[in-house]
PDB file of C-alpha atoms and ligand atoms in Angstrom:
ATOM      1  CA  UNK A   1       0.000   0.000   0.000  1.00  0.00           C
ATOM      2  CA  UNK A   2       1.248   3.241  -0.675  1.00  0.00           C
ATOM      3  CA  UNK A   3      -0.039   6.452   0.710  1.00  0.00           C
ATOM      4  CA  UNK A   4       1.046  10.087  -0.136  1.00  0.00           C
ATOM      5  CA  UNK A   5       2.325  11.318   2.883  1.00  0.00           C
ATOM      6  CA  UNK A   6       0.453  14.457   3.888  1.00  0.00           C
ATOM      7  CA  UNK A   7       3.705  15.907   4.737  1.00  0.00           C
ATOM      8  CA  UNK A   8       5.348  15.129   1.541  1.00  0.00           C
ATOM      9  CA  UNK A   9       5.087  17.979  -1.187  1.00  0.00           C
ATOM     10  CA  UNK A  10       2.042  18.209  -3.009  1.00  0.00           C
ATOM     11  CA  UNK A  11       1.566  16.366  -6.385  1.00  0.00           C
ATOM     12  CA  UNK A  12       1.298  19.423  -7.773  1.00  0.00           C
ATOM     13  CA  UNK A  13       4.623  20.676  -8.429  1.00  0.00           C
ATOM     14  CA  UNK A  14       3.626  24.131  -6.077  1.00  0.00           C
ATOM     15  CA  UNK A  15       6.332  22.707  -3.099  1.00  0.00           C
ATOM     16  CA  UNK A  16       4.301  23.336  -0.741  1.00  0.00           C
ATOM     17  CA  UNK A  17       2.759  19.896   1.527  1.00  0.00           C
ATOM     18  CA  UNK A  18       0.111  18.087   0.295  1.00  0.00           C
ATOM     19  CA  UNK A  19      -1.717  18.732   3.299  1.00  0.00           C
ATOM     20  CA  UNK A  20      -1.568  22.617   3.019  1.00  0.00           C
ATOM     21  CA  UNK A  21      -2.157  21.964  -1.170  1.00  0.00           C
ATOM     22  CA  UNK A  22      -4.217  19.448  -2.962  1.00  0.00           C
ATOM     23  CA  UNK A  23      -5.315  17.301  -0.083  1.00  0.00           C
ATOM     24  CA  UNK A  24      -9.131  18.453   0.744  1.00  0.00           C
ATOM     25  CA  UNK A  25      -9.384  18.701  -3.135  1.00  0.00           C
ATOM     26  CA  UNK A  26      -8.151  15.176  -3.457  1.00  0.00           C
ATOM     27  CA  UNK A  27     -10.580  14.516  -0.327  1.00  0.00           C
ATOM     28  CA  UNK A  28     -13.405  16.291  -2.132  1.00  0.00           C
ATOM     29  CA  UNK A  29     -12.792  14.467  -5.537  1.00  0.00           C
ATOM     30  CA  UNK A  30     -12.846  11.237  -3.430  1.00  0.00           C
ATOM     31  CA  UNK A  31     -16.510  12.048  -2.009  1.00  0.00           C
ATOM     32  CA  UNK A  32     -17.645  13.406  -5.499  1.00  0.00           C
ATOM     33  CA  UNK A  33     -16.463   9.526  -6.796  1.00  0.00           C
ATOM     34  CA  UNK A  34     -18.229   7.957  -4.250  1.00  0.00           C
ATOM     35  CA  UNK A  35     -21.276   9.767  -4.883  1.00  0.00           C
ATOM     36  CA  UNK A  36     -21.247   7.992  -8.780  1.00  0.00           C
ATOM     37  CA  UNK A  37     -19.969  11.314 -10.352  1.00  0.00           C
ATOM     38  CA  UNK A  38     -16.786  11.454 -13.272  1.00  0.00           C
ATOM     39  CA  UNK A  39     -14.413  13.071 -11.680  1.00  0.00           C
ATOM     40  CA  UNK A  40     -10.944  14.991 -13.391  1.00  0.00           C
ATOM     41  CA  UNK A  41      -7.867  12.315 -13.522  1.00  0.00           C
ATOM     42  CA  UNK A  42      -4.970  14.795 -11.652  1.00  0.00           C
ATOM     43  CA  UNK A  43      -3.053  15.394 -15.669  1.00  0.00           C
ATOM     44  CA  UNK A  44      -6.150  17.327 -16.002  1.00  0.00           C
ATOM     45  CA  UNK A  45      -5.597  20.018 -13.379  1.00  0.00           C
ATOM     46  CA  UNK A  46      -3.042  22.602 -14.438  1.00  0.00           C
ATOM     47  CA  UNK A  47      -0.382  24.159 -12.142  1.00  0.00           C
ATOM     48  CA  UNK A  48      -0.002  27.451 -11.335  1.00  0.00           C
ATOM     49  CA  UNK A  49       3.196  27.695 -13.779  1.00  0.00           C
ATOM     50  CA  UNK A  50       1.155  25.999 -16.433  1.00  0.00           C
ATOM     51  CA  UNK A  51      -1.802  28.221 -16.559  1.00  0.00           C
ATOM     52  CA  UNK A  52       0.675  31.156 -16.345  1.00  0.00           C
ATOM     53  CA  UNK A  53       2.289  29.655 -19.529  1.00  0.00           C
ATOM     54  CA  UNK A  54      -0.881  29.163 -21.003  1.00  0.00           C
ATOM     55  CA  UNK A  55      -1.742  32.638 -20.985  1.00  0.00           C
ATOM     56  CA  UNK A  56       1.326  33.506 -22.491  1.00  0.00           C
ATOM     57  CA  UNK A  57       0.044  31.466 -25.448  1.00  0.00           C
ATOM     58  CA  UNK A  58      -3.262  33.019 -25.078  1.00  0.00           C
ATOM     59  CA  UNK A  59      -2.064  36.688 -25.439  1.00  0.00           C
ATOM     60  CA  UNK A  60      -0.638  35.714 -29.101  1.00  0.00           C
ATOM     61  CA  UNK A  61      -4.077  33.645 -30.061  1.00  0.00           C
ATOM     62  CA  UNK A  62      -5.930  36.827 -28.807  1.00  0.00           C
ATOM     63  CA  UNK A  63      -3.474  39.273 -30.754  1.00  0.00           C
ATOM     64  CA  UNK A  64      -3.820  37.210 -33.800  1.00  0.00           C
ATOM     65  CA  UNK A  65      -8.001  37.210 -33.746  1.00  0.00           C
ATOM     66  CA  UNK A  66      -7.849  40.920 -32.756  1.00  0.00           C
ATOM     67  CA  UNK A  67      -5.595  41.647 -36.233  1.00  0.00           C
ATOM     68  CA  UNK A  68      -8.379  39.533 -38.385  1.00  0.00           C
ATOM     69  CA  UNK A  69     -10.662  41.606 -36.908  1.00  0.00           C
ATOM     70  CA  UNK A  70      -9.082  44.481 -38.337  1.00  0.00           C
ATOM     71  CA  UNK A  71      -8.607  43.414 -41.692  1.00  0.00           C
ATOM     72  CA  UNK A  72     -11.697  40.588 -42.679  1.00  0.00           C
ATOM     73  CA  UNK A  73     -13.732  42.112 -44.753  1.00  0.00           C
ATOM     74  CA  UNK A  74     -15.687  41.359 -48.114  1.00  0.00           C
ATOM     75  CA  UNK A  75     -13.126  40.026 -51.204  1.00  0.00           C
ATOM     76  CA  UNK A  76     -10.504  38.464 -48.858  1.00  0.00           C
ATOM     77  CA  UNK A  77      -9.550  35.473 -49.178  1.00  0.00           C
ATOM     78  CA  UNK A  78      -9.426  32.506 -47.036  1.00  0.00           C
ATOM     79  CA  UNK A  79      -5.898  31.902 -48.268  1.00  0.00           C
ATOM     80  CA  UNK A  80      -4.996  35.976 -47.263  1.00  0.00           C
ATOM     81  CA  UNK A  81      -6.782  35.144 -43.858  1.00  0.00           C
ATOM     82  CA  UNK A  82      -4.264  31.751 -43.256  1.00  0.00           C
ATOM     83  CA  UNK A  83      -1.480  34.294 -44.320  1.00  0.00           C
ATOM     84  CA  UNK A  84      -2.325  36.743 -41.819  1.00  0.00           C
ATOM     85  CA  UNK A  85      -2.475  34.416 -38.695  1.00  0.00           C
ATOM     86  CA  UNK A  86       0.609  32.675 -39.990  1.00  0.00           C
ATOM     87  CA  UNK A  87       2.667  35.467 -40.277  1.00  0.00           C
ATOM     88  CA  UNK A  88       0.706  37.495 -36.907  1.00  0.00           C
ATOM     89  CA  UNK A  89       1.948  34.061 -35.086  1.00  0.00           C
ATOM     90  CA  UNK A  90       5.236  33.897 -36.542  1.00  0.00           C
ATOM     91  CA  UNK A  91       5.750  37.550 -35.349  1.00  0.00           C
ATOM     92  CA  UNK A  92       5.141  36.838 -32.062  1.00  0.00           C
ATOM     93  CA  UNK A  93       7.534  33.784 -31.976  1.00  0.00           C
ATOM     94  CA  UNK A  94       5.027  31.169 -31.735  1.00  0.00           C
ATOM     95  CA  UNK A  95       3.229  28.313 -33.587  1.00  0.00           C
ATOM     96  CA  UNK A  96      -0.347  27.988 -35.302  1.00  0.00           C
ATOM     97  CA  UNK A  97      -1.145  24.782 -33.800  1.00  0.00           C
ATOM     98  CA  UNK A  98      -3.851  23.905 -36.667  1.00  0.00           C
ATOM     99  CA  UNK A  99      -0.632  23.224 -39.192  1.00  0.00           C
ATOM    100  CA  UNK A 100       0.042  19.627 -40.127  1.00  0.00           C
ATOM    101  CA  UNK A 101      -2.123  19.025 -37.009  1.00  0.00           C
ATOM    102  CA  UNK A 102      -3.835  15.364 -38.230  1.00  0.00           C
ATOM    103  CA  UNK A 103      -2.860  16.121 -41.292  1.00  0.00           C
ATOM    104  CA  UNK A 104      -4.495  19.763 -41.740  1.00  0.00           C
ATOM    105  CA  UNK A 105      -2.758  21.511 -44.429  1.00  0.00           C
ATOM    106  CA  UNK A 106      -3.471  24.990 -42.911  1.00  0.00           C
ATOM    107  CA  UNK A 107      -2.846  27.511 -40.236  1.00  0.00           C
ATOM    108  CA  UNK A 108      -6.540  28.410 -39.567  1.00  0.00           C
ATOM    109  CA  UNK A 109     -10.223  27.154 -40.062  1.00  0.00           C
ATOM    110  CA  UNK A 110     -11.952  29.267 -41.595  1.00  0.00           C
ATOM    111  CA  UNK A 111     -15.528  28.225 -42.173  1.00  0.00           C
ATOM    112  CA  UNK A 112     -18.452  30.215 -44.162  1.00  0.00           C
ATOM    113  CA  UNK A 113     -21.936  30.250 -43.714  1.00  0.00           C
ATOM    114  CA  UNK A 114     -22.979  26.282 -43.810  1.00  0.00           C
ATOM    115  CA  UNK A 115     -20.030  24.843 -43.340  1.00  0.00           C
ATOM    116  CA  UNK A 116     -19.999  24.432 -39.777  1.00  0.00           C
ATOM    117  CA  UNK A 117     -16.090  24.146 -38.737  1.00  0.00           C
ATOM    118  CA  UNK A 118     -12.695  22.882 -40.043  1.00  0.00           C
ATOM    119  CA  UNK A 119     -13.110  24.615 -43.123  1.00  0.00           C
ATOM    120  CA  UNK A 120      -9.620  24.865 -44.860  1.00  0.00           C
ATOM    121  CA  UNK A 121      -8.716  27.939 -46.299  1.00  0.00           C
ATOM    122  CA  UNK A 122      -8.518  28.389 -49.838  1.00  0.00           C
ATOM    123  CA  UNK A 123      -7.195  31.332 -52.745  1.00  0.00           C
ATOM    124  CA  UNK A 124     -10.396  29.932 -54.692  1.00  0.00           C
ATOM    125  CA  UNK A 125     -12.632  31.283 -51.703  1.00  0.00           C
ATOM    126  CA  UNK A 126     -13.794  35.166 -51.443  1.00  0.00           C
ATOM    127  CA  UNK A 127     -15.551  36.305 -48.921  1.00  0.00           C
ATOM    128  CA  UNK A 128     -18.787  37.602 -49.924  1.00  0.00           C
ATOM    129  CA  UNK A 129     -21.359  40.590 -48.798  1.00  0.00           C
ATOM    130  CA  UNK A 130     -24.076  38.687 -46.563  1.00  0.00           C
ATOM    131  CA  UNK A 131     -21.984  35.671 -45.367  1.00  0.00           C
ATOM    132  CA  UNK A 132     -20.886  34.620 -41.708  1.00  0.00           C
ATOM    133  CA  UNK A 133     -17.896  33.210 -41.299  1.00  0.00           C
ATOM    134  CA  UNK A 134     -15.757  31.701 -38.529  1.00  0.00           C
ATOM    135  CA  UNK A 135     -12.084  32.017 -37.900  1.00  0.00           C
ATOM    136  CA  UNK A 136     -10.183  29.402 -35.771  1.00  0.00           C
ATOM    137  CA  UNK A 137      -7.089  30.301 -33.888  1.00  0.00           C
ATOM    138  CA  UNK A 138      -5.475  27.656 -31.512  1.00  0.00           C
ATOM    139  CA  UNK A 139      -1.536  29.015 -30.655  1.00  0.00           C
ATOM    140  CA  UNK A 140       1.372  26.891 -29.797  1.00  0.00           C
ATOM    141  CA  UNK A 141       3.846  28.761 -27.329  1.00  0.00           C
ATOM    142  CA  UNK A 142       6.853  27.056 -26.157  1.00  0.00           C
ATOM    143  CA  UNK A 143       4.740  23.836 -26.157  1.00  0.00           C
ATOM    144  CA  UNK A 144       1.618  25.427 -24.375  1.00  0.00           C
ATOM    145  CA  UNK A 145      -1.697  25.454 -26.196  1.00  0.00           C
ATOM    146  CA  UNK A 146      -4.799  28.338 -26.857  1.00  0.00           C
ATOM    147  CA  UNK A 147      -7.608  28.120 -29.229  1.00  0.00           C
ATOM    148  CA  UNK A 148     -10.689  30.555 -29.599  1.00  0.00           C
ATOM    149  CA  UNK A 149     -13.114  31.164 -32.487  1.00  0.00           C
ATOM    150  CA  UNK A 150     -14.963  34.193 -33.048  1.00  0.00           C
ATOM    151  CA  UNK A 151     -17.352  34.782 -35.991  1.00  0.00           C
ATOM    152  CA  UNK A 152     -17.706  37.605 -38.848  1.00  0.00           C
ATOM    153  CA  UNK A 153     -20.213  39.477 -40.481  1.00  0.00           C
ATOM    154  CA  UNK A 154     -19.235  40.160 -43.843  1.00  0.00           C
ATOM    155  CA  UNK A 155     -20.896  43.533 -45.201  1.00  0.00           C
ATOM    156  CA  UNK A 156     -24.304  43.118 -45.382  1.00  0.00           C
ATOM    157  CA  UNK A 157     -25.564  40.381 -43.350  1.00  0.00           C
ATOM    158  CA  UNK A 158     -29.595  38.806 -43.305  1.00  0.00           C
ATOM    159  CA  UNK A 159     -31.279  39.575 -40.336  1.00  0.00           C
ATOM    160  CA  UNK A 160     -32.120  35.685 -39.774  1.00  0.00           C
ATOM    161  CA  UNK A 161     -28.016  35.110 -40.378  1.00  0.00           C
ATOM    162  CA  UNK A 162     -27.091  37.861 -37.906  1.00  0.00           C
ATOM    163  CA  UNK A 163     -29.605  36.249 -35.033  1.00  0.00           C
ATOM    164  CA  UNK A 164     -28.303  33.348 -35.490  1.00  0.00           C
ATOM    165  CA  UNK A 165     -24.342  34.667 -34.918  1.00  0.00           C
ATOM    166  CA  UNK A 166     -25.481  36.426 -31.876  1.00  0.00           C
ATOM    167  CA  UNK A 167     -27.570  33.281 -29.974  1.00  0.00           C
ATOM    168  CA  UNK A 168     -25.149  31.453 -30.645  1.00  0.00           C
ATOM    169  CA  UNK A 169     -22.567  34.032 -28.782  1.00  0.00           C
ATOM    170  CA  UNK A 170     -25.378  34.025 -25.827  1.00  0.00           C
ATOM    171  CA  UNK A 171     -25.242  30.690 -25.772  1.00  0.00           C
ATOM    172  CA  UNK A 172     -21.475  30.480 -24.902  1.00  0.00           C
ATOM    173  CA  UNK A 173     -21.732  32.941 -22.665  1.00  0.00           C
ATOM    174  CA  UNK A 174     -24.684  31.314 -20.889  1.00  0.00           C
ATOM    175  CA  UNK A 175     -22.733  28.106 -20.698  1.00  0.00           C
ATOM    176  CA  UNK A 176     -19.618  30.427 -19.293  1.00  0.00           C
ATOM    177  CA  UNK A 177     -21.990  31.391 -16.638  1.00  0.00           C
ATOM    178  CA  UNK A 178     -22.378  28.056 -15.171  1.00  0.00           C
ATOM    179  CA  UNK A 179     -18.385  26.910 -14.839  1.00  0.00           C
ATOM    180  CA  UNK A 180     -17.489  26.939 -11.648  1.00  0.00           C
ATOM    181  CA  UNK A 181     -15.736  24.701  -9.112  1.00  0.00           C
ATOM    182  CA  UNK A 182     -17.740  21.649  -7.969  1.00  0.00           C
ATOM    183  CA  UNK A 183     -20.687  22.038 -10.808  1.00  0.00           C
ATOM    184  CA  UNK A 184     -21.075  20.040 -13.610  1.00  0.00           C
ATOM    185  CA  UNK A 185     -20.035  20.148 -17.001  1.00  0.00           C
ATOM    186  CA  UNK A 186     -23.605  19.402 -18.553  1.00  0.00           C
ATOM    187  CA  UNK A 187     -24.630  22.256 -16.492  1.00  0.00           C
ATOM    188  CA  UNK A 188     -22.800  24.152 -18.645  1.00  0.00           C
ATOM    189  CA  UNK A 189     -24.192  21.533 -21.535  1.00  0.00           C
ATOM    190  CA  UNK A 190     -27.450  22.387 -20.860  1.00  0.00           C
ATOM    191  CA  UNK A 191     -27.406  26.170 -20.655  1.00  0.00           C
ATOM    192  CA  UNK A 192     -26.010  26.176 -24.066  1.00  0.00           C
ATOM    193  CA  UNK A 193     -28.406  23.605 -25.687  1.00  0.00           C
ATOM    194  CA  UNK A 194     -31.466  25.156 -23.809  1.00  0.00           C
ATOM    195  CA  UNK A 195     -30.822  29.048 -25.472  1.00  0.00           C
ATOM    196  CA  UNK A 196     -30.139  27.344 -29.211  1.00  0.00           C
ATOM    197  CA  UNK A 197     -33.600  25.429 -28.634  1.00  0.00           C
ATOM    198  CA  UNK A 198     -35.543  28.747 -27.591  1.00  0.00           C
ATOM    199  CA  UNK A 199     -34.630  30.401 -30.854  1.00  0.00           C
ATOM    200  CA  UNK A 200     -35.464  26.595 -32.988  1.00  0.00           C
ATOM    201  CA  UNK A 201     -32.054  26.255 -33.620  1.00  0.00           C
ATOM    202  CA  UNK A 202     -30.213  22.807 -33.187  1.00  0.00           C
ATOM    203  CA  UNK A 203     -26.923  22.150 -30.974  1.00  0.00           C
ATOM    204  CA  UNK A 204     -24.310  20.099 -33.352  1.00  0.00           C
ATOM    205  CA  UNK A 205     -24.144  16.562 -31.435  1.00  0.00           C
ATOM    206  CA  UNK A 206     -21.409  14.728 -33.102  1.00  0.00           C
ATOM    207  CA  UNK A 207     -18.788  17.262 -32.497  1.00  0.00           C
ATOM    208  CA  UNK A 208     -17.651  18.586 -28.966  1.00  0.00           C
ATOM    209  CA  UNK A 209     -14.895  21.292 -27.511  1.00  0.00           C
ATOM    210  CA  UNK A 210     -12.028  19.246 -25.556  1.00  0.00           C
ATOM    211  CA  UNK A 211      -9.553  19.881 -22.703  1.00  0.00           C
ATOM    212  CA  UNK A 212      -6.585  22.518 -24.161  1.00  0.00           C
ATOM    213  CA  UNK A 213      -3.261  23.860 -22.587  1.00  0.00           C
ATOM    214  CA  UNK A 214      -0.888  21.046 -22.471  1.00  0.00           C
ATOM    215  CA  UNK A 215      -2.052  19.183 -25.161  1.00  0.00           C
ATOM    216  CA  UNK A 216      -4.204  21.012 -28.709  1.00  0.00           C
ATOM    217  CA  UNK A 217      -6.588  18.592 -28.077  1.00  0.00           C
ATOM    218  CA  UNK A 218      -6.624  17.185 -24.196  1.00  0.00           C
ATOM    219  CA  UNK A 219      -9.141  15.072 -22.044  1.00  0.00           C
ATOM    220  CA  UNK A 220     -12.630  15.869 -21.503  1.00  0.00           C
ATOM    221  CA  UNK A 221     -14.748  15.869 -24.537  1.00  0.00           C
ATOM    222  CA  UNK A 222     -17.306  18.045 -24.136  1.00  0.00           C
ATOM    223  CA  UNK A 223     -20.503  17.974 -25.024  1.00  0.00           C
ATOM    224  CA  UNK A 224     -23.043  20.824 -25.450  1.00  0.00           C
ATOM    225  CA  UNK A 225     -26.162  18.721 -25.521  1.00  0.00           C
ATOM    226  CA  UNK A 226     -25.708  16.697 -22.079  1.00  0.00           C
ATOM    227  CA  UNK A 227     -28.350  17.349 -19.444  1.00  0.00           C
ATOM    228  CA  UNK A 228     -27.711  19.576 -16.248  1.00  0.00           C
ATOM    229  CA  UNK A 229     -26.134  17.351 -13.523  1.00  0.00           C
ATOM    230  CA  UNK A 230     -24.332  14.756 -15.969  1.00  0.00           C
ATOM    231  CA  UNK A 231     -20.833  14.468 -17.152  1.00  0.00           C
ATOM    232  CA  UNK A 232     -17.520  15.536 -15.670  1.00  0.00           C
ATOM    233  CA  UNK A 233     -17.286  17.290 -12.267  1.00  0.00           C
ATOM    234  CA  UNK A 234     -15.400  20.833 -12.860  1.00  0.00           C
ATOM    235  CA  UNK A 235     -12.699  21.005 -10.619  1.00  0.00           C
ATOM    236  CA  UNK A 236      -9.716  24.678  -9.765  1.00  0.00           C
ATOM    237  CA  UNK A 237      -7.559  23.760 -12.764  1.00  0.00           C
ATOM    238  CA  UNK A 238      -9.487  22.385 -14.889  1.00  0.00           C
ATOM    239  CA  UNK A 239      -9.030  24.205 -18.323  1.00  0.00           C
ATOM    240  CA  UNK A 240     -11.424  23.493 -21.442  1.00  0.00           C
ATOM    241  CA  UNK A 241     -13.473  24.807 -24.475  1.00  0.00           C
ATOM    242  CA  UNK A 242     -16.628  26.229 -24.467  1.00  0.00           C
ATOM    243  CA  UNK A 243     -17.710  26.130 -28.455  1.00  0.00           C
ATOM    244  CA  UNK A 244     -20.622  25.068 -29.834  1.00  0.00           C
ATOM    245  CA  UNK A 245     -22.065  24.962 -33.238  1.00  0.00           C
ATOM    246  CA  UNK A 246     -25.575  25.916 -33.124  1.00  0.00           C
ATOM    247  CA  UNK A 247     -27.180  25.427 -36.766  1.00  0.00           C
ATOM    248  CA  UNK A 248     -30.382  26.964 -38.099  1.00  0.00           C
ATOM    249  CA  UNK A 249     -31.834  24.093 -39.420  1.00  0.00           C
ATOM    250  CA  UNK A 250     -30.609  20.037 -38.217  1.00  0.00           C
ATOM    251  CA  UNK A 251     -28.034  19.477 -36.016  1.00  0.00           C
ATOM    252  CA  UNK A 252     -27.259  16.550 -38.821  1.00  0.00           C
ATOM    253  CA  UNK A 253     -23.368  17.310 -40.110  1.00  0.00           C
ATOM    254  CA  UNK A 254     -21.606  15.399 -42.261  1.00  0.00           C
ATOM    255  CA  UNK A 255     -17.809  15.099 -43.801  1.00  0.00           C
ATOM    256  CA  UNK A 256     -16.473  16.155 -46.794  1.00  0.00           C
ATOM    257  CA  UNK A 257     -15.680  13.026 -48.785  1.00  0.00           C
ATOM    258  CA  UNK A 258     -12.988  14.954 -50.571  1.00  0.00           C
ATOM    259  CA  UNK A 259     -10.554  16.269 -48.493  1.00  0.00           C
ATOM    260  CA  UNK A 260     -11.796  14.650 -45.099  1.00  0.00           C
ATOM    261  CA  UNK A 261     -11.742  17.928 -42.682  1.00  0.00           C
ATOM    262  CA  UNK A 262     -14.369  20.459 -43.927  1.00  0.00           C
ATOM    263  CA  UNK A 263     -17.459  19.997 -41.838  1.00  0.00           C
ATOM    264  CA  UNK A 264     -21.296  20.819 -43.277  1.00  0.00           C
ATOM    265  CA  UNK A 265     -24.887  21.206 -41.895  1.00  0.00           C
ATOM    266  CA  UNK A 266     -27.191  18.240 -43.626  1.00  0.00           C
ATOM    267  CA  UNK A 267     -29.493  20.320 -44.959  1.00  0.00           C
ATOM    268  CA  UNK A 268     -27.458  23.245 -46.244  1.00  0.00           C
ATOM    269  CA  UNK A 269     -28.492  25.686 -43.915  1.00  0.00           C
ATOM    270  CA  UNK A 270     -26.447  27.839 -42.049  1.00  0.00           C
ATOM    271  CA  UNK A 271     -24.145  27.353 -38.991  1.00  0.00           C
ATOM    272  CA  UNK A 272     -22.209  29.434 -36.211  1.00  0.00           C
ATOM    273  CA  UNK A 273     -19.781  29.283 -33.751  1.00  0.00           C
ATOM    274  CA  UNK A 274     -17.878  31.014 -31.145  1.00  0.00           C
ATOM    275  CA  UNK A 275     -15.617  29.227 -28.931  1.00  0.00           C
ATOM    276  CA  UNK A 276     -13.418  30.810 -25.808  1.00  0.00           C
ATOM    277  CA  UNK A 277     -10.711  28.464 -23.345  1.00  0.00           C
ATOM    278  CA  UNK A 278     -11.941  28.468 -19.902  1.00  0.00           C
ATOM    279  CA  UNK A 279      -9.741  27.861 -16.493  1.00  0.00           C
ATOM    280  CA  UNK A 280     -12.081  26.693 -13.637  1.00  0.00           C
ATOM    281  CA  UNK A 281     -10.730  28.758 -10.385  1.00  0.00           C
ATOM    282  CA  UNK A 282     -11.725  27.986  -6.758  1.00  0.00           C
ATOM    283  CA  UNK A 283     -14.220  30.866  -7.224  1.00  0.00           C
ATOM    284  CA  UNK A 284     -15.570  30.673 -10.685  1.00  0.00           C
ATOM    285  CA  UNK A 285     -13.711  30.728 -13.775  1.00  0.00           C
ATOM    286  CA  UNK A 286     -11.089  32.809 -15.814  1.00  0.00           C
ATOM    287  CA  UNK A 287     -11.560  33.414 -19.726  1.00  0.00           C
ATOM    288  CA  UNK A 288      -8.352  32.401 -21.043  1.00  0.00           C
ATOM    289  CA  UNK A 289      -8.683  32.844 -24.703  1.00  0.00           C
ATOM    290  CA  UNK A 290     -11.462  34.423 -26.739  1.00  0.00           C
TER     291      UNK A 290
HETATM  292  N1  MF3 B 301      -9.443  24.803 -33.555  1.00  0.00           N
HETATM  293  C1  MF3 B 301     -10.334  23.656 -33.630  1.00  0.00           C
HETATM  294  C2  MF3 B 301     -10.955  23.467 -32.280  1.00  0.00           C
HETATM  295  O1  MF3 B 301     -11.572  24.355 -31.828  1.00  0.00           O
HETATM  296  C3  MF3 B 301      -9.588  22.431 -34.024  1.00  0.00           C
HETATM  297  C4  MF3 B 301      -9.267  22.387 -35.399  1.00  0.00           C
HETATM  298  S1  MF3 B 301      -8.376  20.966 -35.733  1.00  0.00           S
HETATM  299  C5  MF3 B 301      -7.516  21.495 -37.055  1.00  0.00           C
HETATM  300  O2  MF3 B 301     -10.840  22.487 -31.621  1.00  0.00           O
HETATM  301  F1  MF3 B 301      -6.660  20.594 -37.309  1.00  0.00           F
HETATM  302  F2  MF3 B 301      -8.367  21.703 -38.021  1.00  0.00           F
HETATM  303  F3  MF3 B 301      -6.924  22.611 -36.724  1.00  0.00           F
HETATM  304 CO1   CO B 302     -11.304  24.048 -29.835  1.00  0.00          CO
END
């Protein structure tokens, strides 16, 4: 049998004894557990110096979205857009994470009107008066990962297009409202999936936001369509995405057969997205990335 000494320095990394560190969180998982709840394995609960590293990476993802903001605008391309967070990265000595990531050929999704994400940027696509469009930034920093979305209007935008971009930037912020320590993650879930539903519009099922920081792509999947009370327990440390597709019509998506990334609504109808990185802290939560 081994026990961690409550005297021993925490598993953490902080120095300090467990005791005086993790050890009523440990406690507190333990009860959570007992209770038949999913509790955070410990790689999911970032360090002090990690999260501090993180937003280093952060800054640059949020520099890089603030400079397409400047510039998007009708008869771009997708191709100028890659160009711009390549280069906006590069200048600030770090990474896009999308490249060569699986296999993507780009540094950015961009993804128009009903294509609902992974879209790969292309010179043979212009962006239009009257489309919405969402750009994809994830940054790697000396090894440490951010990724936020934010979506455009592009000139003149439908009134039915431009609802739809801003419930679907209530409904993140709804589901933002519910992370804190000790809640759930379909609390969160459900927030999100009950605001898309009051307007008739469908939450995307088959694709979810994921743990980020260490890793692009880290442990827990999340889902935006789980019921209150259900899935992980949120625990301090805990970092994650909060992005969900919200579609006007079906939540049905489906592949493109072609090149195996670019993501569509079933019925052709339009799709949006926002997506911000979230820290859970011991008294709420921290926007990391947006
Ligand atoms: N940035 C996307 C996300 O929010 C991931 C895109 S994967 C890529 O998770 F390879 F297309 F970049
Ligand atoms: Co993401």
């Amino acid at each position: 049998m081994h026990f961690l000494n409550r005297n021993n320095p925490c598993w953490c990394g902080s120095g300090v004894k467990y005791k005086k560190c993790h050890y009523d969180f440990d406690q507190k998982l333990a009860r959570c557990r007992l209770q038949g709840c999913i509790i955070p394995a410990r790689n999911m609960i970032k360090t002090p110096s990690q999260i501090e590293a993180i937003r280093e990476s952060a800054k640059v993802n949020i520099a890089v979205l603030d400079y397409v903001a400047e510039h998007i605008r009708a008869g771009v391309t997708t191709e100028e857009i890659d160009q711009w967070v390549c280069r906006q990265t590069a200048r600030h000595h770090a990474v896009p994470a999308p490249l060569h990531y699986e296999g993507f050929p780009k540094s950015v999704c961009t993804s128009i009107n009903e294509v609902v994400c992974h879209g790969i940027p292309s010179p043979d696509v212009v962006l239009k008066d009257g489309d919405i469009v969402n750009v994809d930034c994830s940054t790697n920093l000396n090894g440490y990962y951010s990724d936020s979305s934010r979506m455009f209007c592009i000139g003149d935008v439908s009134p039915e297009k431009k609802k739809l971009v801003e419930v679907t930037k209530e409904c993140m912020e709804l589901g933002l409202k519910e992370v804190k320590p000790w809640a759930f993650m379909g609390d969160m879930s459900q927030a999100v999936n009950d605001h898309a539903r009051a307007h008739g519009y469908r939450v995307v099922r088959d694709i979810g936001g994921h743990g980020v920081g260490l890793e692009f792509h880290e442990e827990p999947w999340v889902s935006y369509v789980a019921p209150r009370g259900t899935e992980m327990i949120l625990a301090p440390g805990m970092m994650f995405t909060i992005e969900p597709m919200i579609n006007m019509g079906t939540e049905e998506v489906y592949v493109d057969e072609d090149d195996n990334w670019t993501v569509y609504t079933e019925d052709g109808k339009p799709s949006a997205q926002w997506e911000i990185q979230v820290l859970v802290t011991e008294d709420g939560c921290e926007v990391i990335s947006y």
